[in-house]
PDB file of C-alpha atoms in Angstrom:
ATOM      1  CA  MET A   1      -0.020   2.179  -1.172  1.00  0.00           C
ATOM      2  CA  ASN A   2      -5.697  -0.619  -2.718  1.00  0.00           C
ATOM      3  CA  LYS A   3      -3.681   0.977  -3.847  1.00  0.00           C
ATOM      4  CA  ILE A   4      -1.028   2.255  -1.685  1.00  0.00           C
ATOM      5  CA  ARG A   5      -2.306   5.483  -0.423  1.00  0.00           C
ATOM      6  CA  GLY A   6      -0.689   7.747  -2.348  1.00  0.00           C
ATOM      7  CA  LEU A   7       1.994   9.458  -4.460  1.00  0.00           C
ATOM      8  CA  SER A   8       3.014  11.843  -7.454  1.00  0.00           C
ATOM      9  CA  LYS A   9       3.351  15.526  -8.432  1.00  0.00           C
ATOM     10  CA  TYR A  10       1.329  18.703  -8.294  1.00  0.00           C
ATOM     11  CA  HIS A  11       2.136  22.400  -8.461  1.00  0.00           C
ATOM     12  CA  MET A  12       2.929  23.120  -4.857  1.00  0.00           C
ATOM     13  CA  SER A  13       6.167  23.055  -2.891  1.00  0.00           C
ATOM     14  CA  MET A  14       8.868  20.457  -3.567  1.00  0.00           C
ATOM     15  CA  THR A  15       8.310  18.970  -0.095  1.00  0.00           C
ATOM     16  CA  GLU A  16       4.955  17.397   0.746  1.00  0.00           C
ATOM     17  CA  ASP A  17       3.494  15.138   3.428  1.00  0.00           C
ATOM     18  CA  LEU A  18       1.625  12.034   2.319  1.00  0.00           C
ATOM     19  CA  ASN A  19      -0.335   9.560   4.446  1.00  0.00           C
ATOM     20  CA  ILE A  20       0.188   5.916   3.556  1.00  0.00           C
ATOM     21  CA  ARG A  21      -1.945   2.944   4.552  1.00  0.00           C
ATOM     22  CA  SER A  22      -1.785  -0.141   2.357  1.00  0.00           C
ATOM     23  CA  ASN A  23      -3.306  -3.583   2.764  1.00  0.00           C
ATOM     24  CA  LYS A  24      -0.472  -5.041   0.687  1.00  0.00           C
ATOM     25  CA  PHE A  25       3.298  -5.422   1.075  1.00  0.00           C
ATOM     26  CA  VAL A  26       4.754  -2.361  -0.684  1.00  0.00           C
ATOM     27  CA  ILE A  27       8.138  -1.644  -2.298  1.00  0.00           C
ATOM     28  CA  ILE A  28       9.019   2.009  -2.994  1.00  0.00           C
ATOM     29  CA  PHE A  29      11.997   3.149  -5.090  1.00  0.00           C
ATOM     30  CA  ALA A  30      12.998   6.726  -4.194  1.00  0.00           C
ATOM     31  CA  ASN A  31      14.452   7.502  -7.615  1.00  0.00           C
ATOM     32  CA  ASN A  32      13.800  11.266  -7.504  1.00  0.00           C
ATOM     33  CA  CYS A  33      13.332  12.178  -3.856  1.00  0.00           C
ATOM     34  CA  ASN A  34      14.380  11.892  -0.251  1.00  0.00           C
ATOM     35  CA  ILE A  35      11.767  10.497   2.133  1.00  0.00           C
ATOM     36  CA  ILE A  36      11.445  10.950   5.871  1.00  0.00           C
ATOM     37  CA  ILE A  37       9.087   8.581   7.687  1.00  0.00           C
ATOM     38  CA  SER A  38       7.539  11.012  10.154  1.00  0.00           C
ATOM     39  CA  ASN A  39       6.396   8.266  12.550  1.00  0.00           C
ATOM     40  CA  THR A  40       9.945   6.946  13.101  1.00  0.00           C
ATOM     41  CA  MET A  41      12.096   9.764  11.636  1.00  0.00           C
ATOM     42  CA  GLU A  42      13.863   7.204   9.444  1.00  0.00           C
ATOM     43  CA  ARG A  43      15.342   8.727   6.290  1.00  0.00           C
ATOM     44  CA  ILE A  44      15.306   7.147   2.834  1.00  0.00           C
ATOM     45  CA  GLU A  45      17.849   8.763   0.534  1.00  0.00           C
ATOM     46  CA  LYS A  46      17.489   9.165  -3.213  1.00  0.00           C
ATOM     47  CA  GLY A  47      18.323   5.859  -4.893  1.00  0.00           C
ATOM     48  CA  GLN A  48      17.352   3.712  -1.927  1.00  0.00           C
ATOM     49  CA  ILE A  49      14.473   1.245  -1.895  1.00  0.00           C
ATOM     50  CA  VAL A  50      12.175   0.844   1.106  1.00  0.00           C
ATOM     51  CA  LEU A  51       9.927  -2.101   1.996  1.00  0.00           C
ATOM     52  CA  PHE A  52       6.701  -1.616   3.957  1.00  0.00           C
ATOM     53  CA  GLU A  53       4.856  -4.476   5.616  1.00  0.00           C
ATOM     54  CA  ARG A  54       1.138  -4.866   4.933  1.00  0.00           C
ATOM     55  CA  ASN A  55      -1.374  -2.868   7.008  1.00  0.00           C
ATOM     56  CA  ILE A  56       1.127  -0.191   7.943  1.00  0.00           C
ATOM     57  CA  ASN A  57      -0.065   3.344   8.701  1.00  0.00           C
ATOM     58  CA  ILE A  58       2.562   6.058   8.261  1.00  0.00           C
ATOM     59  CA  THR A  59       3.166   9.610   7.079  1.00  0.00           C
ATOM     60  CA  LEU A  60       5.915  10.287   4.537  1.00  0.00           C
ATOM     61  CA  LYS A  61       7.599  13.658   4.060  1.00  0.00           C
ATOM     62  CA  ILE A  62       8.687  13.613   0.426  1.00  0.00           C
ATOM     63  CA  THR A  63      11.252  16.061  -0.975  1.00  0.00           C
ATOM     64  CA  LYS A  64      11.556  15.952  -4.775  1.00  0.00           C
ATOM     65  CA  PHE A  65      14.674  16.946  -6.711  1.00  0.00           C
ATOM     66  CA  THR A  66      13.057  17.635 -10.099  1.00  0.00           C
ATOM     67  CA  ASP A  67       9.565  18.107 -11.507  1.00  0.00           C
ATOM     68  CA  ASP A  68       9.419  14.423 -12.484  1.00  0.00           C
ATOM     69  CA  ALA A  69       7.589  11.760 -10.457  1.00  0.00           C
ATOM     70  CA  PRO A  70       9.265  11.485  -7.023  1.00  0.00           C
ATOM     71  CA  TYR A  71       9.277   7.704  -6.808  1.00  0.00           C
ATOM     72  CA  GLU A  72       7.960   4.423  -8.169  1.00  0.00           C
ATOM     73  CA  TYR A  73       6.210   1.691  -6.219  1.00  0.00           C
ATOM     74  CA  ILE A  74       5.163  -1.953  -6.401  1.00  0.00           C
ATOM     75  CA  GLU A  75       2.385  -3.620  -4.418  1.00  0.00           C
ATOM     76  CA  LEU A  76       2.701  -7.371  -3.933  1.00  0.00           C
ATOM     77  CA  GLU A  77      -0.471  -9.364  -4.477  1.00  0.00           C
ATOM     78  CA  LYS A  78      -1.282 -12.366  -2.255  1.00  0.00           C
ATOM     79  CA  GLU A  79      -0.052 -14.696  -4.997  1.00  0.00           C
ATOM     80  CA  ASP A  80       3.253 -12.808  -5.141  1.00  0.00           C
ATOM     81  CA  THR A  81       3.893 -13.050  -1.399  1.00  0.00           C
ATOM     82  CA  ASP A  82       2.967 -16.748  -1.312  1.00  0.00           C
ATOM     83  CA  ASN A  83       5.335 -17.552  -4.193  1.00  0.00           C
ATOM     84  CA  VAL A  84       8.226 -15.573  -2.700  1.00  0.00           C
ATOM     85  CA  LEU A  85       7.759 -17.278   0.675  1.00  0.00           C
ATOM     86  CA  LYS A  86       8.028 -20.687  -1.015  1.00  0.00           C
ATOM     87  CA  ILE A  87      11.331 -19.633  -2.573  1.00  0.00           C
ATOM     88  CA  MET A  88      12.791 -18.199   0.645  1.00  0.00           C
ATOM     89  CA  GLU A  89      11.443 -20.816   3.059  1.00  0.00           C
ATOM     90  CA  PRO A  90      14.291 -23.371   2.641  1.00  0.00           C
ATOM     91  CA  MET A  91      16.761 -20.711   3.803  1.00  0.00           C
ATOM     92  CA  TYR A  92      14.784 -19.087   6.614  1.00  0.00           C
ATOM     93  CA  SER A  93      12.895 -20.920   9.337  1.00  0.00           C
ATOM     94  CA  LEU A  94       9.483 -19.800  10.528  1.00  0.00           C
ATOM     95  CA  SER A  95       7.375 -21.783  12.964  1.00  0.00           C
ATOM     96  CA  GLN A  96       4.416 -19.405  13.116  1.00  0.00           C
ATOM     97  CA  PRO A  97       4.359 -15.754  12.006  1.00  0.00           C
ATOM     98  CA  ASP A  98       3.220 -13.266  14.629  1.00  0.00           C
ATOM     99  CA  THR A  99      -0.108 -12.004  13.290  1.00  0.00           C
ATOM    100  CA  ILE A 100      -0.207  -9.071  15.710  1.00  0.00           C
ATOM    101  CA  PRO A 101       1.607  -6.024  14.245  1.00  0.00           C
ATOM    102  CA  CYS A 102       4.943  -5.425  15.954  1.00  0.00           C
ATOM    103  CA  ASP A 103       6.795  -2.142  16.457  1.00  0.00           C
ATOM    104  CA  LEU A 104       6.670   0.089  13.403  1.00  0.00           C
ATOM    105  CA  VAL A 105      10.454   0.171  12.974  1.00  0.00           C
ATOM    106  CA  LYS A 106      10.438  -3.628  12.662  1.00  0.00           C
ATOM    107  CA  ARG A 107       8.013  -3.458   9.749  1.00  0.00           C
ATOM    108  CA  ILE A 108      10.121  -1.174   7.539  1.00  0.00           C
ATOM    109  CA  PHE A 109      13.297  -2.229   5.696  1.00  0.00           C
ATOM    110  CA  ILE A 110      15.705  -0.232   3.546  1.00  0.00           C
ATOM    111  CA  ILE A 111      17.834  -1.406   0.615  1.00  0.00           C
ATOM    112  CA  ASP A 112      20.874   0.767  -0.113  1.00  0.00           C
ATOM    113  CA  ASP A 113      21.367   2.613  -3.398  1.00  0.00           C
ATOM    114  CA  ASP A 114      22.586  -0.165  -5.689  1.00  0.00           C
ATOM    115  CA  ILE A 115      22.472  -0.604  -9.464  1.00  0.00           C
ATOM    116  CA  THR A 116      21.488  -4.271  -9.135  1.00  0.00           C
ATOM    117  CA  ALA A 117      18.590  -3.366  -6.824  1.00  0.00           C
ATOM    118  CA  HIS A 118      17.411  -0.743  -9.325  1.00  0.00           C
ATOM    119  CA  TYR A 119      17.606  -3.306 -12.141  1.00  0.00           C
ATOM    120  CA  LEU A 120      15.609  -5.868 -10.162  1.00  0.00           C
ATOM    121  CA  PHE A 121      12.965  -3.279  -9.266  1.00  0.00           C
ATOM    122  CA  ASP A 122      12.447  -2.396 -12.935  1.00  0.00           C
ATOM    123  CA  LYS A 123      12.312  -6.081 -13.931  1.00  0.00           C
ATOM    124  CA  ILE A 124       9.695  -6.817 -11.249  1.00  0.00           C
ATOM    125  CA  LYS A 125       7.492  -3.964 -12.477  1.00  0.00           C
ATOM    126  CA  GLN A 126       7.660  -5.151 -16.076  1.00  0.00           C
ATOM    127  CA  ASN A 127       7.584  -8.926 -15.641  1.00  0.00           C
ATOM    128  CA  LYS A 128       4.329 -10.707 -16.496  1.00  0.00           C
ATOM    129  CA  ASN A 129       5.754 -14.165 -15.756  1.00  0.00           C
ATOM    130  CA  ILE A 130       4.517 -14.900 -12.218  1.00  0.00           C
ATOM    131  CA  ARG A 131       7.187 -17.494 -11.369  1.00  0.00           C
ATOM    132  CA  LEU A 132      10.120 -15.479 -12.715  1.00  0.00           C
ATOM    133  CA  LYS A 133       8.760 -12.378 -10.989  1.00  0.00           C
ATOM    134  CA  ALA A 134       8.753 -14.234  -7.658  1.00  0.00           C
ATOM    135  CA  TYR A 135      12.455 -15.089  -7.997  1.00  0.00           C
ATOM    136  CA  GLU A 136      13.263 -11.472  -8.851  1.00  0.00           C
ATOM    137  CA  ILE A 137      11.363 -10.272  -5.773  1.00  0.00           C
ATOM    138  CA  ALA A 138      13.185 -12.811  -3.592  1.00  0.00           C
ATOM    139  CA  CYS A 139      16.530 -11.578  -4.942  1.00  0.00           C
ATOM    140  CA  LEU A 140      15.599  -7.963  -4.235  1.00  0.00           C
ATOM    141  CA  LEU A 141      14.442  -8.698  -0.676  1.00  0.00           C
ATOM    142  CA  SER A 142      17.679 -10.595  -0.011  1.00  0.00           C
ATOM    143  CA  MET A 143      19.593  -7.337  -0.519  1.00  0.00           C
ATOM    144  CA  THR A 144      18.405  -5.985   2.850  1.00  0.00           C
ATOM    145  CA  GLU A 145      20.659  -6.262   5.894  1.00  0.00           C
ATOM    146  CA  GLU A 146      18.026  -8.245   7.818  1.00  0.00           C
ATOM    147  CA  VAL A 147      16.743 -10.797   5.345  1.00  0.00           C
ATOM    148  CA  ASP A 148      15.446 -13.131   8.058  1.00  0.00           C
ATOM    149  CA  LYS A 149      13.304 -10.331   9.493  1.00  0.00           C
ATOM    150  CA  VAL A 150      12.048  -9.394   6.024  1.00  0.00           C
ATOM    151  CA  PHE A 151      10.983 -13.024   5.598  1.00  0.00           C
ATOM    152  CA  VAL A 152       8.979 -12.884   8.838  1.00  0.00           C
ATOM    153  CA  SER A 153       7.463  -9.553   7.775  1.00  0.00           C
ATOM    154  CA  LEU A 154       6.468 -11.010   4.408  1.00  0.00           C
ATOM    155  CA  ALA A 155       4.924 -14.024   6.160  1.00  0.00           C
ATOM    156  CA  ARG A 156       2.839 -11.690   8.316  1.00  0.00           C
ATOM    157  CA  SER A 157       1.766  -9.852   5.185  1.00  0.00           C
ATOM    158  CA  ALA A 158       0.643 -13.122   3.590  1.00  0.00           C
ATOM    159  CA  THR A 159      -1.323 -14.309   6.630  1.00  0.00           C
ATOM    160  CA  LEU A 160      -5.090 -14.018   6.220  1.00  0.00           C
ATOM    161  CA  LEU A 161      -6.690 -12.367   9.242  1.00  0.00           C
ATOM    162  CA  PHE A 162     -10.253 -11.907  10.415  1.00  0.00           C
ATOM    163  CA  CYS A 163     -10.093  -8.291   9.239  1.00  0.00           C
ATOM    164  CA  ASP A 164      -9.399  -9.560   5.712  1.00  0.00           C
ATOM    165  CA  LYS A 165     -12.736 -11.389   5.792  1.00  0.00           C
ATOM    166  CA  ILE A 166     -14.498  -8.160   6.784  1.00  0.00           C
ATOM    167  CA  ARG A 167     -12.596  -6.196   4.149  1.00  0.00           C
ATOM    168  CA  LYS A 168     -13.550  -8.651   1.404  1.00  0.00           C
ATOM    169  CA  LEU A 169     -17.218  -8.427   2.367  1.00  0.00           C
ATOM    170  CA  ILE A 170     -17.218  -4.616   2.233  1.00  0.00           C
ATOM    171  CA  GLU A 171     -15.300  -4.643  -1.062  1.00  0.00           C
ATOM    172  CA  SER A 172     -18.064  -6.784  -2.588  1.00  0.00           C
ATOM    173  CA  ASP A 173     -20.351  -3.718  -2.540  1.00  0.00           C
ATOM    174  CA  THR A 174     -18.588  -0.462  -1.670  1.00  0.00           C
ATOM    175  CA  ALA A 175     -21.668   1.624  -2.457  1.00  0.00           C
ATOM    176  CA  LYS A 176     -23.615  -0.073   0.329  1.00  0.00           C
ATOM    177  CA  LYS A 177     -24.228   1.831   3.573  1.00  0.00           C
ATOM    178  CA  TRP A 178     -22.351  -0.679   5.701  1.00  0.00           C
ATOM    179  CA  GLN A 179     -23.004  -0.883   9.435  1.00  0.00           C
ATOM    180  CA  LEU A 180     -21.564  -3.282  11.975  1.00  0.00           C
ATOM    181  CA  SER A 181     -25.021  -4.831  12.369  1.00  0.00           C
ATOM    182  CA  LEU A 182     -25.068  -5.714   8.652  1.00  0.00           C
ATOM    183  CA  ILE A 183     -21.661  -7.368   8.931  1.00  0.00           C
ATOM    184  CA  SER A 184     -22.899  -9.323  11.946  1.00  0.00           C
ATOM    185  CA  ASP A 185     -25.884 -10.612   9.982  1.00  0.00           C
ATOM    186  CA  GLU A 186     -23.756 -11.543   6.964  1.00  0.00           C
ATOM    187  CA  ILE A 187     -21.196 -13.654   8.850  1.00  0.00           C
ATOM    188  CA  ASN A 188     -23.416 -14.833  11.727  1.00  0.00           C
ATOM    189  CA  ILE A 189     -21.157 -13.482  14.459  1.00  0.00           C
ATOM    190  CA  SER A 190     -22.290 -11.075  17.168  1.00  0.00           C
ATOM    191  CA  GLU A 191     -21.248  -7.439  17.017  1.00  0.00           C
ATOM    192  CA  VAL A 192     -19.405  -7.809  20.327  1.00  0.00           C
ATOM    193  CA  ALA A 193     -17.416 -10.774  18.996  1.00  0.00           C
ATOM    194  CA  ILE A 194     -16.557  -8.890  15.805  1.00  0.00           C
ATOM    195  CA  ARG A 195     -15.309  -5.893  17.778  1.00  0.00           C
ATOM    196  CA  LYS A 196     -13.184  -8.148  19.991  1.00  0.00           C
ATOM    197  CA  LYS A 197     -11.635 -10.035  17.090  1.00  0.00           C
ATOM    198  CA  LEU A 198     -10.776  -6.820  15.277  1.00  0.00           C
ATOM    199  CA  GLU A 199      -9.434  -5.254  18.462  1.00  0.00           C
ATOM    200  CA  ASN A 200      -7.079  -8.227  18.825  1.00  0.00           C
ATOM    201  CA  GLU A 201      -5.793  -7.416  15.337  1.00  0.00           C
ATOM    202  CA  GLN A 202      -5.379  -3.759  16.343  1.00  0.00           C
ATOM    203  CA  THR A 203      -8.050  -2.428  14.006  1.00  0.00           C
ATOM    204  CA  SER A 204     -11.788  -1.756  13.967  1.00  0.00           C
ATOM    205  CA  PHE A 205     -14.795  -2.085  11.676  1.00  0.00           C
ATOM    206  CA  TYR A 206     -14.842   1.645  11.011  1.00  0.00           C
ATOM    207  CA  GLN A 207     -11.127   1.720  10.164  1.00  0.00           C
ATOM    208  CA  ILE A 208     -11.581  -1.128   7.682  1.00  0.00           C
ATOM    209  CA  LEU A 209     -14.642   0.576   6.184  1.00  0.00           C
ATOM    210  CA  LEU A 210     -12.688   3.816   5.805  1.00  0.00           C
ATOM    211  CA  ASP A 211      -9.712   2.038   4.215  1.00  0.00           C
ATOM    212  CA  VAL A 212     -11.870   0.196   1.685  1.00  0.00           C
ATOM    213  CA  ARG A 213     -13.803   3.333   0.744  1.00  0.00           C
ATOM    214  CA  MET A 214     -10.766   5.566   0.349  1.00  0.00           C
ATOM    215  CA  GLN A 215      -8.675   3.019  -1.522  1.00  0.00           C
ATOM    216  CA  LYS A 216     -11.560   2.341  -3.913  1.00  0.00           C
ATOM    217  CA  ALA A 217     -12.012   6.098  -4.328  1.00  0.00           C
ATOM    218  CA  ALA A 218      -8.321   6.509  -5.171  1.00  0.00           C
ATOM    219  CA  LYS A 219      -8.557   3.868  -7.893  1.00  0.00           C
ATOM    220  CA  LEU A 220     -11.626   5.526  -9.405  1.00  0.00           C
ATOM    221  CA  ILE A 221      -9.988   8.970  -9.288  1.00  0.00           C
ATOM    222  CA  LEU A 222      -6.913   7.700 -11.131  1.00  0.00           C
ATOM    223  CA  LYS A 223      -9.115   6.219 -13.882  1.00  0.00           C
ATOM    224  CA  ASN A 224     -10.260   9.826 -14.482  1.00  0.00           C
ATOM    225  CA  ASP A 225     -13.543   8.914 -16.167  1.00  0.00           C
ATOM    226  CA  LEU A 226     -16.061   9.720 -13.401  1.00  0.00           C
ATOM    227  CA  GLN A 227     -17.211  12.920 -11.727  1.00  0.00           C
ATOM    228  CA  ILE A 228     -16.338  13.294  -8.051  1.00  0.00           C
ATOM    229  CA  GLY A 229     -20.025  13.091  -7.098  1.00  0.00           C
ATOM    230  CA  LYS A 230     -20.354   9.682  -8.763  1.00  0.00           C
ATOM    231  CA  ILE A 231     -17.185   8.423  -7.079  1.00  0.00           C
ATOM    232  CA  SER A 232     -18.508   9.581  -3.723  1.00  0.00           C
ATOM    233  CA  LYS A 233     -21.705   7.556  -4.190  1.00  0.00           C
ATOM    234  CA  LEU A 234     -19.795   4.488  -5.392  1.00  0.00           C
ATOM    235  CA  VAL A 235     -17.920   4.377  -2.082  1.00  0.00           C
ATOM    236  CA  GLY A 236     -21.028   4.816   0.042  1.00  0.00           C
ATOM    237  CA  ILE A 237     -20.759   8.531   0.876  1.00  0.00           C
ATOM    238  CA  SER A 238     -23.737  10.692  -0.148  1.00  0.00           C
ATOM    239  CA  SER A 239     -22.256  14.143   0.539  1.00  0.00           C
ATOM    240  CA  VAL A 240     -19.576  15.259  -1.921  1.00  0.00           C
ATOM    241  CA  SER A 241     -18.184  17.881   0.457  1.00  0.00           C
ATOM    242  CA  TYR A 242     -17.918  15.309   3.243  1.00  0.00           C
ATOM    243  CA  PHE A 243     -16.239  12.861   0.857  1.00  0.00           C
ATOM    244  CA  ILE A 244     -13.611  15.458  -0.099  1.00  0.00           C
ATOM    245  CA  LYS A 245     -13.004  16.242   3.575  1.00  0.00           C
ATOM    246  CA  VAL A 246     -12.565  12.566   4.476  1.00  0.00           C
ATOM    247  CA  PHE A 247     -10.332  11.939   1.443  1.00  0.00           C
ATOM    248  CA  ARG A 248      -8.090  14.867   2.327  1.00  0.00           C
ATOM    249  CA  THR A 249      -7.798  13.723   5.937  1.00  0.00           C
ATOM    250  CA  TYR A 250      -6.975  10.181   4.816  1.00  0.00           C
ATOM    251  CA  TYR A 251      -4.416  10.972   2.101  1.00  0.00           C
ATOM    252  CA  GLY A 252      -3.267  14.446   3.095  1.00  0.00           C
ATOM    253  CA  VAL A 253      -4.336  15.936  -0.264  1.00  0.00           C
ATOM    254  CA  THR A 254      -7.602  16.701  -2.079  1.00  0.00           C
ATOM    255  CA  PRO A 255      -8.892  14.287  -4.758  1.00  0.00           C
ATOM    256  CA  LYS A 256      -7.856  16.775  -7.470  1.00  0.00           C
ATOM    257  CA  ASN A 257      -4.303  17.089  -6.153  1.00  0.00           C
ATOM    258  CA  TYR A 258      -4.106  13.333  -5.628  1.00  0.00           C
ATOM    259  CA  PHE A 259      -4.814  12.783  -9.319  1.00  0.00           C
ATOM    260  CA  SER A 260      -2.376  15.499 -10.400  1.00  0.00           C
ATOM    261  CA  TYR A 261       0.298  14.025  -8.150  1.00  0.00           C
ATOM    262  CA  HIS A 262      -0.210  10.467  -9.381  1.00  0.00           C
ATOM    263  CA  LYS A 263      -0.688  10.992 -13.101  1.00  0.00           C
ATOM    264  CA  LYS A 264       3.038  11.535 -13.687  1.00  0.00           C
ATOM    265  CA  ILE A 265       3.840   8.210 -12.012  1.00  0.00           C
ATOM    266  CA  ILE A 266       1.189   6.513 -14.151  1.00  0.00           C
ATOM    267  CA  PHE A 267       2.626   8.163 -17.296  1.00  0.00           C
ATOM    268  CA  ASN A 268       6.154   7.018 -16.402  1.00  0.00           C
ATOM    269  CA  ASP A 269       4.959   3.437 -15.845  1.00  0.00           C
ATOM    270  CA  PHE A 270       3.182   3.454 -19.226  1.00  0.00           C
ATOM    271  CA  ARG A 271       6.251   4.899 -20.965  1.00  0.00           C
ATOM    272  CA  LYS A 272       8.551   2.246 -19.476  1.00  0.00           C
ATOM    273  CA  LEU A 273       6.127  -0.508 -20.446  1.00  0.00           C
ATOM    274  CA  SER A 274       5.983   0.825 -24.021  1.00  0.00           C
ATOM    275  CA  GLU A 275       9.779   0.916 -24.222  1.00  0.00           C
ATOM    276  CA  THR A 276       9.988  -2.805 -23.438  1.00  0.00           C
ATOM    277  CA  ARG A 277       7.722  -3.792 -26.332  1.00  0.00           C
TER     278      ARG A 277
END
C-alpha cells in the first residue's frame, strides 16, 4: 500500500478517494469505514478484511464513520509470503503460478466480519516471531471463501519477475536520474528487449520508475524529518512543484494531506504496540 499507497485522516469530507498501487501482498482491515473499489464496484463493509494481490492498481472510495483512522493494513514481505506458501502447499496444489496478472476481480478477496479474523489481524501486526506470524497469516487467509484461489494469488505475489530486477536497481539509488539507456547498460540487455519483457508483464520502465519514486517519497514524508524540497531531490525530481503534482496524481492527495491522513494510523499502530509491552 512501498508502502501501500496510501491511507489515514485529514480535515476534509468523510468520504475520500485514494489511489492504491503496492508491490506487496496487502491485507486491509476496514475497522472504521466502508470501502468501495471503484475499478470493480466491490464493496467492503465495516469490519471486513480485504486481501489485495501484489502489483494491483486500484482506486478506493473510503467512507469513515468517526474521526479515527479509517482502517489498518499489513504488507507481506517476500519472506512472509514464502513462509505462508510452505504452510499452505500441502493442502493446495500448484503446478506453476500464472505470472501474468489476471482479471482484477480475481486478485481481490474479502473476509467477512468475524471476531476471530479481527484477532488474527491484530496478532499478525504485533508478532515479531516470523514462523508463528506465518501460521497466523495462513489461518487468516483460510477464512476466505476461495482459499485455493488465494493460494494461487499469493504464489503470484511471491514470484520474482523481470520488473522486480528493474525495481531493485532503481531502488539502489532513487536520487539518480534514471533513463532506460542507463538500465540497459547496467544489466547488459538492449532497450528493445527490456521494453518487450516489461510489456509481457503488463508494465513499463516509466511505470516502475514512478512507483519506486512515489513509494520512496511516501516513506520519507511519513518520517516527517525532511523538507519537501529535499524529498523531491531524493527521489530524482528537481522541481518541487512538479513533484507535488506527480504525487497528487499518483496518490490522489497532496504530500501534506497524505501525511495528515496517515499519521493517525501510525499513532494507532504505536499505541497498540505499546499496550502489548
